[in-house]
Short mmCIF file of C-alpha atoms and ligand atoms in Angstrom, two decimals:
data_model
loop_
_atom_site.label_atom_id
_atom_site.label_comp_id
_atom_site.label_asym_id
_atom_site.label_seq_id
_atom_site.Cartn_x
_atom_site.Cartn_y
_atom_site.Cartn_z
CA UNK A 255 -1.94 30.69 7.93
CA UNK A 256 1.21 29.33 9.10
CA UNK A 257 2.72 27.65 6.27
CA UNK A 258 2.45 23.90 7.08
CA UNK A 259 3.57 21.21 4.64
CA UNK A 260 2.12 18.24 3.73
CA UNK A 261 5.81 15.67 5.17
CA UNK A 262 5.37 17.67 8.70
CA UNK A 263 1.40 17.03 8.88
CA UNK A 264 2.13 13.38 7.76
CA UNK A 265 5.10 11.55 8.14
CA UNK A 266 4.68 8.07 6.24
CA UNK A 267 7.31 6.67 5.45
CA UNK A 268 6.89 2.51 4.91
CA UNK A 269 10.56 2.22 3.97
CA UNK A 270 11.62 2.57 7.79
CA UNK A 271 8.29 1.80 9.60
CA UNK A 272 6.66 4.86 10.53
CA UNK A 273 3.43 6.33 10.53
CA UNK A 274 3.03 9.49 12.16
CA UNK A 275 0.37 12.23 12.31
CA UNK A 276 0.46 15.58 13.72
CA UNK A 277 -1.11 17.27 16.29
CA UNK A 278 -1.70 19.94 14.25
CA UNK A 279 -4.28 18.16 12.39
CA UNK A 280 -6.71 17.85 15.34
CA UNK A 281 -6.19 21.86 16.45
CA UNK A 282 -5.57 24.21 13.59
CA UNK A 283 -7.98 26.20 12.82
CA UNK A 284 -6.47 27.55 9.15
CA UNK A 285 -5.85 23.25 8.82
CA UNK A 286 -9.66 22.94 9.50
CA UNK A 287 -10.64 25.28 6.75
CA UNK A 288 -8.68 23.76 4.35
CA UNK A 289 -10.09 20.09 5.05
CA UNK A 290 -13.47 21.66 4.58
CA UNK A 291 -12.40 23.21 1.03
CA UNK A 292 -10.67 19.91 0.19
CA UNK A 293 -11.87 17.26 1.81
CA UNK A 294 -15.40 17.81 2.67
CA UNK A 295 -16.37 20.12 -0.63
CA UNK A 296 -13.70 18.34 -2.46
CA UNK A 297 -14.80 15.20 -2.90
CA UNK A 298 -17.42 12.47 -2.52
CA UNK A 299 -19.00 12.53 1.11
CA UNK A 300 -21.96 10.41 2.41
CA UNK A 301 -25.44 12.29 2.30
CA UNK A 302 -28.20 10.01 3.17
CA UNK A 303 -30.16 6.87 2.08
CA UNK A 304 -32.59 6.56 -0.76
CA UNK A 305 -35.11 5.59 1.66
CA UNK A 306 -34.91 8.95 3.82
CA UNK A 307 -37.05 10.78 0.82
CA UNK A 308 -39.26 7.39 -0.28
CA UNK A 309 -42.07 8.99 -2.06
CA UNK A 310 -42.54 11.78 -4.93
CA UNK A 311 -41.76 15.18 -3.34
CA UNK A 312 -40.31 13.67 0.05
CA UNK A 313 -37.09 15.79 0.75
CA UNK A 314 -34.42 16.14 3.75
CA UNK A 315 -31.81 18.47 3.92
CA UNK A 316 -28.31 17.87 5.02
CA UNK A 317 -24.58 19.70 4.60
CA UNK A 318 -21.75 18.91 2.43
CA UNK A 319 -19.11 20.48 3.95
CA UNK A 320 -20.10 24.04 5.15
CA UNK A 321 -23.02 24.02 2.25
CA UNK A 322 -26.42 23.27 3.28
CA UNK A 323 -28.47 20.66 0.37
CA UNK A 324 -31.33 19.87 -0.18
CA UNK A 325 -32.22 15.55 -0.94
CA UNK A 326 -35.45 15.29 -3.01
CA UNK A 327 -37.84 13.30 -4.90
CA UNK A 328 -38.90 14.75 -7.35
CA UNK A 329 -42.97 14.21 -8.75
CA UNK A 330 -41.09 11.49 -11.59
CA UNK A 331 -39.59 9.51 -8.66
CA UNK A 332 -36.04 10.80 -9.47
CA UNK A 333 -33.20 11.81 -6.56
CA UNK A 334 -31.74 15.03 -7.32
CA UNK A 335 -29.11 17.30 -4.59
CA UNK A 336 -29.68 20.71 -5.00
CA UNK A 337 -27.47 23.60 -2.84
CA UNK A 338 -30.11 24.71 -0.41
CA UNK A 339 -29.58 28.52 -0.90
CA UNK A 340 -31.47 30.73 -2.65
CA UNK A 341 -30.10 32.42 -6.21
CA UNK A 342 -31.50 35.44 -5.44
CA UNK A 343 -29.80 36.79 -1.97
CA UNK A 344 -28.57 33.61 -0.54
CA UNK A 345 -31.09 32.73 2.07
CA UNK A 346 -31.48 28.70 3.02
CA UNK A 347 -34.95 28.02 1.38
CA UNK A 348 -35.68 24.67 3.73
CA UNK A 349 -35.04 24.95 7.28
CA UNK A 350 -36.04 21.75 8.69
CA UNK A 351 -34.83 18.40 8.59
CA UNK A 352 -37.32 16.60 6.11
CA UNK A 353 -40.94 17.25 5.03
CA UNK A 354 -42.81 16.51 1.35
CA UNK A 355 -43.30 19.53 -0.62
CA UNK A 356 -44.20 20.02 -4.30
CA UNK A 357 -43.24 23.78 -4.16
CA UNK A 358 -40.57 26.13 -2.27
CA UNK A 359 -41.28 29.04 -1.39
CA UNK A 360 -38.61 30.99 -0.37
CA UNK A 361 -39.08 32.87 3.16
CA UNK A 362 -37.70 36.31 2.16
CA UNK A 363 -39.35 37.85 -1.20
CA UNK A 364 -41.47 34.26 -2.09
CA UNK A 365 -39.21 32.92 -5.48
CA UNK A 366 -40.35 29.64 -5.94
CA UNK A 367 -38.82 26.31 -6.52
CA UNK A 368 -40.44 22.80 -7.94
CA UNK A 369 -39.39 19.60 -6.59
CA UNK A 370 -37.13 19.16 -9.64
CA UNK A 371 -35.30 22.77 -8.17
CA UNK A 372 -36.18 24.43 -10.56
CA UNK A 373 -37.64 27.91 -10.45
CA UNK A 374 -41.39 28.62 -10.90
CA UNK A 375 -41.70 32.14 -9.60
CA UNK A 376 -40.44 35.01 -9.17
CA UNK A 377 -42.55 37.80 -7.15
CA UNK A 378 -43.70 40.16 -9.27
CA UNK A 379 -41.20 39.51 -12.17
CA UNK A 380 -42.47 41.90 -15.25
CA UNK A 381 -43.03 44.88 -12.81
CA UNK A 382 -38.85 44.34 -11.29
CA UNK A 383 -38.06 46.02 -14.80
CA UNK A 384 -34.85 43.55 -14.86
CA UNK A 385 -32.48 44.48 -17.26
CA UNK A 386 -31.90 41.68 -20.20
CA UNK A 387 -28.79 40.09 -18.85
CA UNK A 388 -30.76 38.90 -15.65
CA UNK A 389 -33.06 37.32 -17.76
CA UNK A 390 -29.66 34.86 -19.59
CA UNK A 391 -29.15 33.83 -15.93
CA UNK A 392 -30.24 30.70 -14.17
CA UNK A 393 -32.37 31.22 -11.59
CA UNK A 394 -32.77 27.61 -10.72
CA UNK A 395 -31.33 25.80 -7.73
CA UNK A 396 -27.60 25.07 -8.30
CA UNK A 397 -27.66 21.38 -8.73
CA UNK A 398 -24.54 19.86 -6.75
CA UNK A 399 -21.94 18.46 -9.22
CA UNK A 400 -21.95 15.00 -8.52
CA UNK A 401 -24.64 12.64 -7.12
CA UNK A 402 -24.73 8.96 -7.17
CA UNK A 403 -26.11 6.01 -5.18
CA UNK A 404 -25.12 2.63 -4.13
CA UNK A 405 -28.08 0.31 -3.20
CA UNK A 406 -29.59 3.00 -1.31
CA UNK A 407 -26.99 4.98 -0.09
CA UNK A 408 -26.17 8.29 -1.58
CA UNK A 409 -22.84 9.68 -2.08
CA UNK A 410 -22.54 13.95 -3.11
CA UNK A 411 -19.62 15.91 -4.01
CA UNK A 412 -19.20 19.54 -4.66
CA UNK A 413 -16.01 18.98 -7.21
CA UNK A 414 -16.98 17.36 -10.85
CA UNK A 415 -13.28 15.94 -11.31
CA UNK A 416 -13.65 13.36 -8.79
CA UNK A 417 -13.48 9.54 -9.70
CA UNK A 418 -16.61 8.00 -10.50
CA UNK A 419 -18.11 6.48 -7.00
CA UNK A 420 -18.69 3.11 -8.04
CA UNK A 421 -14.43 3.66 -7.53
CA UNK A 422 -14.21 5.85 -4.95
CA UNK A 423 -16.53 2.77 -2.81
CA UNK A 424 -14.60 -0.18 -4.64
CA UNK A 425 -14.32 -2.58 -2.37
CA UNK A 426 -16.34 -1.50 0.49
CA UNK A 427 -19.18 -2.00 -1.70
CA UNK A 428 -19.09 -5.69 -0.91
CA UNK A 429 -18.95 -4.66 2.68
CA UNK A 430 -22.38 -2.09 2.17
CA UNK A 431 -23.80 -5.65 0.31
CA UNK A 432 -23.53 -7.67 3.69
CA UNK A 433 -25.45 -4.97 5.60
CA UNK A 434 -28.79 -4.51 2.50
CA UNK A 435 -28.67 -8.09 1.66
CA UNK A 436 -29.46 -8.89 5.12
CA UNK A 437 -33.11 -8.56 3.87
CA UNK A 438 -34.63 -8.86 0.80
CA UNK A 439 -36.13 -5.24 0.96
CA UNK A 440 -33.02 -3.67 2.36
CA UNK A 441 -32.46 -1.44 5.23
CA UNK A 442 -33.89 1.52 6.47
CA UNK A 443 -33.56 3.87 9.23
CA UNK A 444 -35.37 3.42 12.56
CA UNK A 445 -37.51 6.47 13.35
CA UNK A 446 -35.68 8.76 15.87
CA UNK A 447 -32.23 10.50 14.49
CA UNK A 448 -30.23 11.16 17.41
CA UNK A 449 -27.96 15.08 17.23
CA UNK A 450 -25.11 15.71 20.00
CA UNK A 451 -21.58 17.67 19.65
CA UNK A 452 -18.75 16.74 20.88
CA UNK A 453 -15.68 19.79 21.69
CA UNK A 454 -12.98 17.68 19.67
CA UNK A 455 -11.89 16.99 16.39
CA UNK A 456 -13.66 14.91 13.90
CA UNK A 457 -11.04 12.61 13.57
CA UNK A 458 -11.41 11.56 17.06
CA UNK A 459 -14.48 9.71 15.85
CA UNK A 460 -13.35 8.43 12.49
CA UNK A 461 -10.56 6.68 14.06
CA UNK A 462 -12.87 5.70 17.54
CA UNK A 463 -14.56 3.75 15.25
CA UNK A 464 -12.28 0.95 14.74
CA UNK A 465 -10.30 1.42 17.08
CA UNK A 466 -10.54 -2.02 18.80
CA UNK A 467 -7.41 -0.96 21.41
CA UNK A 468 -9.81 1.54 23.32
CA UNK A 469 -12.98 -0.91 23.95
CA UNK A 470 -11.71 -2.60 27.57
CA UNK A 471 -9.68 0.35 28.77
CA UNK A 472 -12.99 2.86 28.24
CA UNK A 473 -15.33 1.02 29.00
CA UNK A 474 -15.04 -0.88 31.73
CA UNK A 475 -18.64 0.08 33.18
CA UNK A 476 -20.21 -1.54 30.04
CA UNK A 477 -18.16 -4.64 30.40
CA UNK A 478 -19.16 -4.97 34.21
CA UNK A 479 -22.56 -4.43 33.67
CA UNK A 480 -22.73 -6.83 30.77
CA UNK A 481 -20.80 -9.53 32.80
CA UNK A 482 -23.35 -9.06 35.79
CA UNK A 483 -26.29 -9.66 33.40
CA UNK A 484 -25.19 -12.40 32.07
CA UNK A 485 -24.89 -13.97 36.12
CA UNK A 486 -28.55 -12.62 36.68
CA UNK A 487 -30.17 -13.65 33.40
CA UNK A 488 -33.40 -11.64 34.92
CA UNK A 489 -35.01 -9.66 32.23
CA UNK A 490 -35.70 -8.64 28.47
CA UNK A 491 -32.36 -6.40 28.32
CA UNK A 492 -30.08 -9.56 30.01
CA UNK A 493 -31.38 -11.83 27.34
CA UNK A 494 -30.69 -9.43 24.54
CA UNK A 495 -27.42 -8.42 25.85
CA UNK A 496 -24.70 -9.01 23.79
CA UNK A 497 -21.83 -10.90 26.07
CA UNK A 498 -18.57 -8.83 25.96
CA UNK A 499 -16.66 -12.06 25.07
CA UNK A 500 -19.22 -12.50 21.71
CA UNK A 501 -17.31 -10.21 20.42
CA UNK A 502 -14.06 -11.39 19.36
CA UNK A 503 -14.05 -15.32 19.34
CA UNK A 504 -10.98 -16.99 18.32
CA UNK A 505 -11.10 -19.33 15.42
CA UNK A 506 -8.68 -22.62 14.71
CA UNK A 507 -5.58 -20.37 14.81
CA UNK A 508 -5.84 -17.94 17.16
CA UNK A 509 -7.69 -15.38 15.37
CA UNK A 510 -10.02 -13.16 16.68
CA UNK A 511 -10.18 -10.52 14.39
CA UNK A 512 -8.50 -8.03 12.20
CA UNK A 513 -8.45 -4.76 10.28
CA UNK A 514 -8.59 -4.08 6.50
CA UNK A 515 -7.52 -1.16 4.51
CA UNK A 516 -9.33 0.39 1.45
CA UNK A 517 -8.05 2.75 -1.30
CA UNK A 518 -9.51 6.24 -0.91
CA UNK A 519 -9.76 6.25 3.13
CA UNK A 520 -12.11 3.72 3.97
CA UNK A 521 -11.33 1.24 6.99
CA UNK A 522 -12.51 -2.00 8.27
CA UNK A 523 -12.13 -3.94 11.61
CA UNK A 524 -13.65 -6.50 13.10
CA UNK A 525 -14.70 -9.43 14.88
CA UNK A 526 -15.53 -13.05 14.97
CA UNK A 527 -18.91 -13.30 16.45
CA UNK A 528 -20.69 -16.73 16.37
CA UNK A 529 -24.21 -17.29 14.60
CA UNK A 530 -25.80 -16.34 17.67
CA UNK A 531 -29.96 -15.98 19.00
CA UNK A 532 -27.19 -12.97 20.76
CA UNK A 533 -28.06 -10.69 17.08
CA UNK A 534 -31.49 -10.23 15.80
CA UNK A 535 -30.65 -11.42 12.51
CA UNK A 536 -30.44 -14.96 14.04
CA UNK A 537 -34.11 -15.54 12.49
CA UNK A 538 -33.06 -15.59 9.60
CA UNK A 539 -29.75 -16.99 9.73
CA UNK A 540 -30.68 -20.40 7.55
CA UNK A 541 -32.62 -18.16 4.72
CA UNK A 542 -29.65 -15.75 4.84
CA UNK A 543 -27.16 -18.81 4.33
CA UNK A 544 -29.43 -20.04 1.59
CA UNK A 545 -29.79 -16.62 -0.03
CA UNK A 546 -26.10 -15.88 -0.08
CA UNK A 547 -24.27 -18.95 0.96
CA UNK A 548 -22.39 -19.82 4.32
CA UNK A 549 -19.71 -17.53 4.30
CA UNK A 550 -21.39 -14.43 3.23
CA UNK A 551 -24.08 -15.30 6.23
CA UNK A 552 -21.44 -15.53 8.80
CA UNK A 553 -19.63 -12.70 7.35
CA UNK A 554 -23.13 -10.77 8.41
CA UNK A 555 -23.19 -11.87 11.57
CA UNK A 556 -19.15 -10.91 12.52
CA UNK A 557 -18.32 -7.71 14.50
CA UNK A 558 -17.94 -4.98 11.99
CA UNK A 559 -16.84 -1.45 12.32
CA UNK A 560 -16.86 -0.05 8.66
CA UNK A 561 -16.23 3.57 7.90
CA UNK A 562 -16.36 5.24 4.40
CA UNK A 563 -14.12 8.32 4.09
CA UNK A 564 -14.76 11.08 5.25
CA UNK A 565 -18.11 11.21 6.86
CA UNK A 566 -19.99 7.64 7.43
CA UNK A 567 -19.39 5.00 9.87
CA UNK A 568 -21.65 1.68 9.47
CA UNK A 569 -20.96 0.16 13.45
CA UNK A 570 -22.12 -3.44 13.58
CA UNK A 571 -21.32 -4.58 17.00
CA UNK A 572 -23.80 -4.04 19.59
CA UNK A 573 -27.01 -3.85 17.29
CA UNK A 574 -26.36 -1.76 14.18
CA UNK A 575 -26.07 1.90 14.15
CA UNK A 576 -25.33 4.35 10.91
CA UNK A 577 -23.72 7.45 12.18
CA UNK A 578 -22.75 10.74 9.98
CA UNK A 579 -19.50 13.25 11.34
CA UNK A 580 -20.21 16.68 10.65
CA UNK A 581 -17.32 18.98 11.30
CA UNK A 582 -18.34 22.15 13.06
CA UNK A 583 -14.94 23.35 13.78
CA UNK A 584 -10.96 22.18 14.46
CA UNK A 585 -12.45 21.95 18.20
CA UNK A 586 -16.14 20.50 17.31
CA UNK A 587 -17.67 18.04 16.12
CA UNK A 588 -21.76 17.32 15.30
CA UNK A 589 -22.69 13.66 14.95
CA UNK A 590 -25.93 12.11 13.31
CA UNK A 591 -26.83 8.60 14.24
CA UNK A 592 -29.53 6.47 13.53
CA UNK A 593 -30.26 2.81 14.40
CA UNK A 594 -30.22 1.19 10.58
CA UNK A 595 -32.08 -2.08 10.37
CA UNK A 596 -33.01 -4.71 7.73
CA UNK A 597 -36.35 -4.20 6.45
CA UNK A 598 -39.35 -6.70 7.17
CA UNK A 599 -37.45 -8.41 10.29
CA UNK A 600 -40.03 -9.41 13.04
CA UNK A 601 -41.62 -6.99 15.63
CA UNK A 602 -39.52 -9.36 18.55
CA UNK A 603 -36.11 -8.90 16.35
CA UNK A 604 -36.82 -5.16 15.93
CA UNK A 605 -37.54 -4.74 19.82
CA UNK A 606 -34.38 -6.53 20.56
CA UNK A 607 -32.43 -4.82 18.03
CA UNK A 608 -33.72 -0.78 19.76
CA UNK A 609 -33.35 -2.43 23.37
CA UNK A 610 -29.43 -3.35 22.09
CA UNK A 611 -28.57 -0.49 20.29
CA UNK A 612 -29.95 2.47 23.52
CA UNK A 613 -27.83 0.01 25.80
CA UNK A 614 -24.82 1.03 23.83
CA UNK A 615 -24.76 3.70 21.82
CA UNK A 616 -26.01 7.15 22.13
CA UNK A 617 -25.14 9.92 24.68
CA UNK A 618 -27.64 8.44 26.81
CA UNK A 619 -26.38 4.66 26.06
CA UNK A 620 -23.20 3.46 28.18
CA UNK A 621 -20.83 3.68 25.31
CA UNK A 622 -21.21 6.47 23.74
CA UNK A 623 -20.15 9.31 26.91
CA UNK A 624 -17.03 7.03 27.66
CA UNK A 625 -15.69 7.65 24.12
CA UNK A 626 -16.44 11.64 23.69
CA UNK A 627 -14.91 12.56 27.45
CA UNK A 628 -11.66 10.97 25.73
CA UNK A 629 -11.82 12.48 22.58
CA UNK A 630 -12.96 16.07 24.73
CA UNK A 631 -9.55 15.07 26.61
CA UNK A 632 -7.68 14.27 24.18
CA UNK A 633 -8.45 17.86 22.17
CA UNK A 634 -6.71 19.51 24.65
CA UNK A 635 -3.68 17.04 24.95
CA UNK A 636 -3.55 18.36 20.95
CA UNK A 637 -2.22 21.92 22.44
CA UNK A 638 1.13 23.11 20.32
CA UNK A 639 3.81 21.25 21.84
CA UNK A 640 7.39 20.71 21.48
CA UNK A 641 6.65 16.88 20.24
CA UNK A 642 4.11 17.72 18.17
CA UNK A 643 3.97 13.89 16.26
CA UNK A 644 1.37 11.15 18.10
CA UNK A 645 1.99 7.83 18.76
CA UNK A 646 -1.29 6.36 17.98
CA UNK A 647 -0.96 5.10 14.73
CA UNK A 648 1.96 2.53 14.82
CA UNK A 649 0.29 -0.07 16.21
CA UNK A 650 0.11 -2.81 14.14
CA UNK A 651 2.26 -1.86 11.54
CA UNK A 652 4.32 -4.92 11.77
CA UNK A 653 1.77 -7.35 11.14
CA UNK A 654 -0.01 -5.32 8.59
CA UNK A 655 0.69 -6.96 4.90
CA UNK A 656 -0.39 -5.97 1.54
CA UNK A 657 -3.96 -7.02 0.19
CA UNK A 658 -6.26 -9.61 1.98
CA UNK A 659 -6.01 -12.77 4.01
CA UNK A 660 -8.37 -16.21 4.30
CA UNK A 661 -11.30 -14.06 6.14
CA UNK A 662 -10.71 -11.38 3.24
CA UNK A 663 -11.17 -14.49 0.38
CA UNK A 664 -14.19 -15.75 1.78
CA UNK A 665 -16.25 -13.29 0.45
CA UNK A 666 -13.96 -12.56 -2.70
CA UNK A 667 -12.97 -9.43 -0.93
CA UNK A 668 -9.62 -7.49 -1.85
CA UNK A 669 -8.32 -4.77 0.52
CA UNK A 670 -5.54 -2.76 -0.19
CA UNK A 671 -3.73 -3.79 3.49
CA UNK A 672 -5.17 -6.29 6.03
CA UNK A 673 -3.90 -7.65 9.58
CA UNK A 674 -5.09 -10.77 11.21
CA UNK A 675 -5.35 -10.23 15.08
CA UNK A 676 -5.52 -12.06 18.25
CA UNK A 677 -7.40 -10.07 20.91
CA UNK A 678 -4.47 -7.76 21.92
CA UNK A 679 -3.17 -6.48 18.73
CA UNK A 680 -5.33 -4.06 18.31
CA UNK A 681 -4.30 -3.02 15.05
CA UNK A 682 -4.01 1.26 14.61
CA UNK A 683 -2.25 0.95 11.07
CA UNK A 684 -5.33 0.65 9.49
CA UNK A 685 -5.62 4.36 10.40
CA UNK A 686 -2.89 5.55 7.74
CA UNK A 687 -5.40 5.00 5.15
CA UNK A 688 -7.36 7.75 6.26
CA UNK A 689 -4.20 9.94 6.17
CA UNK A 690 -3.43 9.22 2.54
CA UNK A 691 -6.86 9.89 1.73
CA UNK A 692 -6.51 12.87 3.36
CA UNK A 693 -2.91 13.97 2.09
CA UNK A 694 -4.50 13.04 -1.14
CA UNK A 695 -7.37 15.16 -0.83
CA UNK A 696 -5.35 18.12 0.32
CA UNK A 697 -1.83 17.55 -2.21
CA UNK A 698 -1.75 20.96 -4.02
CA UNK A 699 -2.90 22.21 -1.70
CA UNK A 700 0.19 22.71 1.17
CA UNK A 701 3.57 22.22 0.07
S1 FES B 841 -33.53 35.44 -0.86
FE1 FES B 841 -34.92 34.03 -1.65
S2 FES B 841 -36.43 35.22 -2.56
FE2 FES B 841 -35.02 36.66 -1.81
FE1 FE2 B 842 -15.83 3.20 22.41
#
């Protein structure tokens, strides 16, 4: 591969205000492995929630990195990640997405696997005349080096010596708490996971995420229609139609919003939103306060675009969606997403909350097509160039101070960086700390 190093992929350097990525990041190829090896298979990514295998036996199956898994349950109740590949020659023993299963039988020559992985059978064992050293092996299913959870969502990484993921969340944890302690039983995933590719990096979407600068430039369709709706006021969809100016609402000082900065790659922004009958959670907006006091309530019901590095992206804006990158390629890009809702809300909140979120997102919602055409554009914009640094994360970088702010201290929160915004800034600093979390991940690796 061409030998890239680490100051010409990422040029931070706070001293004289600059933050710079390169191209390079978005197109190469050799670049692309590497993040795999290092990144994705290096480290903790996001796998799933608890509540996707609920019962004994209940499995799905997922990727970390380029390795398929396996999520199960096994017949004690326990969550184990196994590598979903066979020890004998390889071949993926569950092809589809989730089922419940006591037994695995492989497709090719029938070894069999318990819940627990581990291995029951294997086809006509005393008549292979095996040799005594295949008999030391372990034909179990390799169990993936590091598993953990976090109220329901679970974390997986290929490499033991990674920190322990109660530190790789820190923080952010507080920020998962405002989305499960919006009900008593926590969330759980609306039926109906929604698959599309996109021919662009993956970091087109990690940073789309919060990037607040985009919203009125691409989509101005959205922001017409919702405008028009809210002159009509005609049917179910207008009255569950978030306005475009809930979104950002300025408080005393001229605040609207911010961004907030998280060792280890994770990123915050968001938005004041009132305690509005605009969000389904509005029925239980005084048992929330009483739950978990005023400012954690309101906290639940701001604007909040929350993504943990390097692979989940909690979007609470227009309804609430959980979405999952998977890197295909420098050039491609899979994404999972699923509505996530609070468990036990009412049949009306529920309807509201699926009639909100297909308005929005999805490739058939009218948010969703405006941001992949740009990051589709923008792959090819990433062609090797004579100025091969973007501009696109210095935004910001003058307002952006060291740990948190009032909104930050209301709910005891402590990010590493934080800006306070009107509704222009637009903060794209926040973005570095997915770049040091990358250069992290990937030091030792180039020079
Ligand atoms: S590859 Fe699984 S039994 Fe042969
Ligand atoms: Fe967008």
């Amino acid at each position: 591969m061409k030998p890239f190093a680490l100051r010409d992929l990422v040029d931070d350097r706070p001293q004289d205000g600059v933050f710079r990525v390169n191209r390079a990041l978005f197109r190469d190829q050799a670049l692309f492995d590497l993040e795999m090896k290092h990144v994705f298979e290096g480290g903790w990514v996001f796998v799933g929630l608890a509540t996707q295998a609920e019962n004994p036996h209940d499995y799905f199956t997922n990727f970390l990195g380029r390795v398929p898994i396996i999520i199960q349950r096994d017949g004690e109740g326990t969550l184990r990640c196994f590598v979903n590949a066979c020890p004998h020659k390889g071949v993926r023993l569950l092809q589809k997405l989730c089922g419940n299963a006591r037994r695995h039988v492989c497709p090719y020559h029938s070894w069999t696997f318990d819940s627990a992985g581990a291995n029951k059978n294997i086809k006509w064992q005393k008549a292979g005349r095996y040799a005594p050293g295949f008999d030391e092996e372990n034909h179990d299913l390799a169990t993936v080096a590091k598993f953990g959870e976090y109220r329901g969502f679970l974390f997986a990484s290929l490499n033991a010596d990674v920190p322990s993921l109660e530190e790789h969340l820190g923080e952010t944890r507080k920020l998962i708490d405002l989305i499960v302690d919006k009900s008593p039983d926590g969330v759980e995933l609306v039926p109906g996971r929604v698959v599309f590719t996109y021919a662009a990096n993956w970091k087109m979407q990690l940073e789309n995420c919060s990037d607040q600068y985009h919203f009125t430039s691409t989509h101005p369709s959205y922001i017409r229609i919702l405008d028009q709706r809210a002159k009509e006021q005609v049917n179910e969809v207008v009255q569950s139609s978030i306005g475009a100016a809930d979104f950002w609402q300025e408080d005393a000082s001229g605040v609207t919003g911010g961004t907030m900065s998280f060792d280890h790659g994770h990123v915050l922004n968001w938005g004041i939103m009132p305690v509005s009958s605009a969000l389904p959670e509005f029925e239980r907006a005084e048992q929330l306060a009483q739950l978990h006091g005023v400012a954690k309530r309101n906290w639940m019901f701001n604007m909040r675009n929350l993504t943990i590095f390097p692979n989940l992206q909690l979007a609470e804006n227009a309804s609430s969606q959980m979405r999952v990158i998977r890197p295909i390629a420098a050039g491609m890009t899979e994404m999972q997403t699923w509505c996530i809702a609070p468990r036990g809300e009412s049949a009306q909140a529920r309807s509201f909350r699926i009639r909100q979120y297909e308005d929005f997102f999805n490739p058939t919602g009218m948010a969703t097509p405006d941001d992949t055409v740009c990051y589709e554009e923008a792959q090819i914009g990433m062609a090797e160039q004579d100025r091969p640094w973007l501009q696109g994360h210095a935004r910001g970088l003058g307002a952006s101070i060291e740990g948190g702010n009032d909104w930050s201290d209301m709910i005891g929160m402590k990010p590493a960086r934080s800006v306070l915004s009107d509704a222009q800034l637009c903060d794209e600093s926040l973005f570095g700390s997915y770049y040091r979390a990358w250069a992290q991940r990937m030091a030792g690796v180039l020079s």
